[in-house]
Amino acid sequence: MSAFEVFLTEDGSRDLLELYDYIAKNDSPVKADHLLENIEPAFTSLGEFPERGTYPPELLDIGIREYRKRFFKPYRIIYRVIGQHVYVLLIAEVIATRIYHHPFI
């Protein structure tokens, strides 16, 4: 039994459905099913150790420490712990951006 109860918020649920629909349409329904089967344990396991997630750096930069993140590559799960409850607020694909510095620019 989990020490914390995990809830997928309406926004988190919408994110997951949109990811599923996108993958099913643009790749395959089998891969979309695979995503659901594998990402769900990533956020339900937060009920055991919700503190294992780190603070999103963009929120730390502005002094916010109420939210945590966990990766399920290439997705980022943003959640908040309140009392004995974990609320999954956002599930989003991480798109890496790199800035290249050219010596002649």
Protein backbone atom coordinates (compact mmCIF):
# COMPACT_ATOMS: atom_id res chain seq x y z
CA MET A 1 0.00 0.00 0.00
CA SER A 2 1.30 3.44 -0.92
CA ALA A 3 2.02 5.97 1.78
CA PHE A 4 0.66 8.69 -0.52
CA GLU A 5 -2.40 8.61 -2.74
CA VAL A 6 -1.69 9.64 -6.34
CA PHE A 7 -4.21 11.60 -8.40
CA LEU A 8 -4.02 12.38 -12.10
CA THR A 9 -5.54 15.86 -12.39
CA GLU A 10 -7.82 16.88 -15.23
CA ASP A 11 -4.92 18.71 -16.91
CA GLY A 12 -2.60 15.74 -16.47
CA SER A 13 -5.24 13.42 -17.87
CA ARG A 14 -5.75 15.72 -20.86
CA ASP A 15 -2.00 15.78 -21.50
CA LEU A 16 -1.86 11.99 -21.46
CA LEU A 17 -4.84 11.67 -23.79
CA GLU A 18 -3.34 14.20 -26.22
CA LEU A 19 -0.01 12.34 -26.22
CA TYR A 20 -1.82 9.06 -26.80
CA ASP A 21 -3.88 10.48 -29.67
CA TYR A 22 -0.84 12.07 -31.29
CA ILE A 23 1.22 8.88 -31.16
CA ALA A 24 -1.69 6.72 -32.35
CA LYS A 25 -2.31 9.04 -35.30
CA ASN A 26 1.28 9.84 -36.29
CA ASP A 27 3.04 6.60 -35.39
CA SER A 28 0.89 3.63 -34.40
CA PRO A 29 -1.85 2.66 -31.95
CA VAL A 30 0.43 -0.10 -30.65
CA LYS A 31 3.08 2.47 -29.64
CA ALA A 32 0.39 4.66 -28.08
CA ASP A 33 -0.80 1.69 -26.00
CA HIS A 34 2.82 0.99 -25.05
CA LEU A 35 3.16 4.57 -23.78
CA LEU A 36 0.12 4.21 -21.53
CA GLU A 37 1.23 0.86 -20.18
CA ASN A 38 4.66 2.19 -19.28
CA ILE A 39 4.09 5.79 -18.20
CA GLU A 40 1.32 4.98 -15.71
CA PRO A 41 3.67 3.13 -13.32
CA ALA A 42 6.06 6.11 -13.54
CA PHE A 43 3.54 8.41 -11.90
CA THR A 44 1.65 5.92 -9.72
CA SER A 45 4.96 4.91 -8.11
CA LEU A 46 5.20 8.46 -6.78
CA GLY A 47 2.90 7.23 -4.01
CA GLU A 48 5.86 5.39 -2.49
CA PHE A 49 8.56 8.06 -2.70
CA PRO A 50 7.20 11.42 -3.89
CA GLU A 51 10.27 13.27 -2.61
CA ARG A 52 12.52 11.50 -5.12
CA GLY A 53 11.58 14.02 -7.79
CA THR A 54 13.61 17.17 -8.19
CA TYR A 55 12.45 20.75 -8.37
CA PRO A 56 12.04 22.10 -11.90
CA PRO A 57 14.94 24.54 -12.35
CA GLU A 58 12.82 27.14 -14.12
CA LEU A 59 10.60 27.31 -11.03
CA LEU A 60 13.51 27.28 -8.59
CA ASP A 61 14.89 30.30 -10.44
CA ILE A 62 11.84 32.28 -9.36
CA GLY A 63 11.71 30.84 -5.84
CA ILE A 64 8.95 28.25 -6.29
CA ARG A 65 9.51 24.96 -4.45
CA GLU A 66 5.98 23.58 -4.44
CA TYR A 67 6.33 21.41 -7.54
CA ARG A 68 8.54 18.49 -8.43
CA LYS A 69 9.40 16.70 -11.64
CA ARG A 70 10.12 13.17 -12.69
CA PHE A 71 11.32 12.03 -16.07
CA PHE A 72 9.91 9.24 -18.14
CA LYS A 73 11.97 9.95 -21.22
CA PRO A 74 11.18 11.76 -23.38
CA TYR A 75 8.40 13.00 -21.09
CA ARG A 76 8.47 15.13 -17.98
CA ILE A 77 5.91 14.60 -15.24
CA ILE A 78 5.24 17.64 -13.04
CA TYR A 79 3.52 17.00 -9.72
CA ARG A 80 2.78 18.51 -6.35
CA VAL A 81 2.68 16.87 -2.94
CA ILE A 82 0.04 18.16 -0.52
CA GLY A 83 -0.28 16.26 2.73
CA GLN A 84 -0.58 12.57 1.87
CA HIS A 85 -1.65 13.27 -1.71
CA VAL A 86 0.38 13.52 -4.92
CA TYR A 87 -1.23 15.46 -7.76
CA VAL A 88 0.11 14.83 -11.27
CA LEU A 89 -0.40 18.19 -12.96
CA LEU A 90 1.38 17.95 -16.29
CA ILE A 91 2.84 15.36 -18.63
CA ALA A 92 4.82 16.90 -21.47
CA GLU A 93 7.38 15.87 -24.02
CA VAL A 94 10.81 17.33 -23.40
CA ILE A 95 12.30 18.93 -26.46
CA ALA A 96 15.98 19.64 -26.04
CA THR A 97 17.23 22.91 -27.39
CA ARG A 98 20.88 23.69 -27.63
CA ILE A 99 22.54 26.96 -28.34
CA TYR A 100 25.67 26.61 -30.37
CA HIS A 101 28.26 29.33 -30.14
CA HIS A 102 30.22 29.79 -33.31
CA PRO A 103 33.55 31.60 -32.94
CA PHE A 104 32.80 33.79 -35.96
CA ILE A 105 29.40 35.00 -34.84
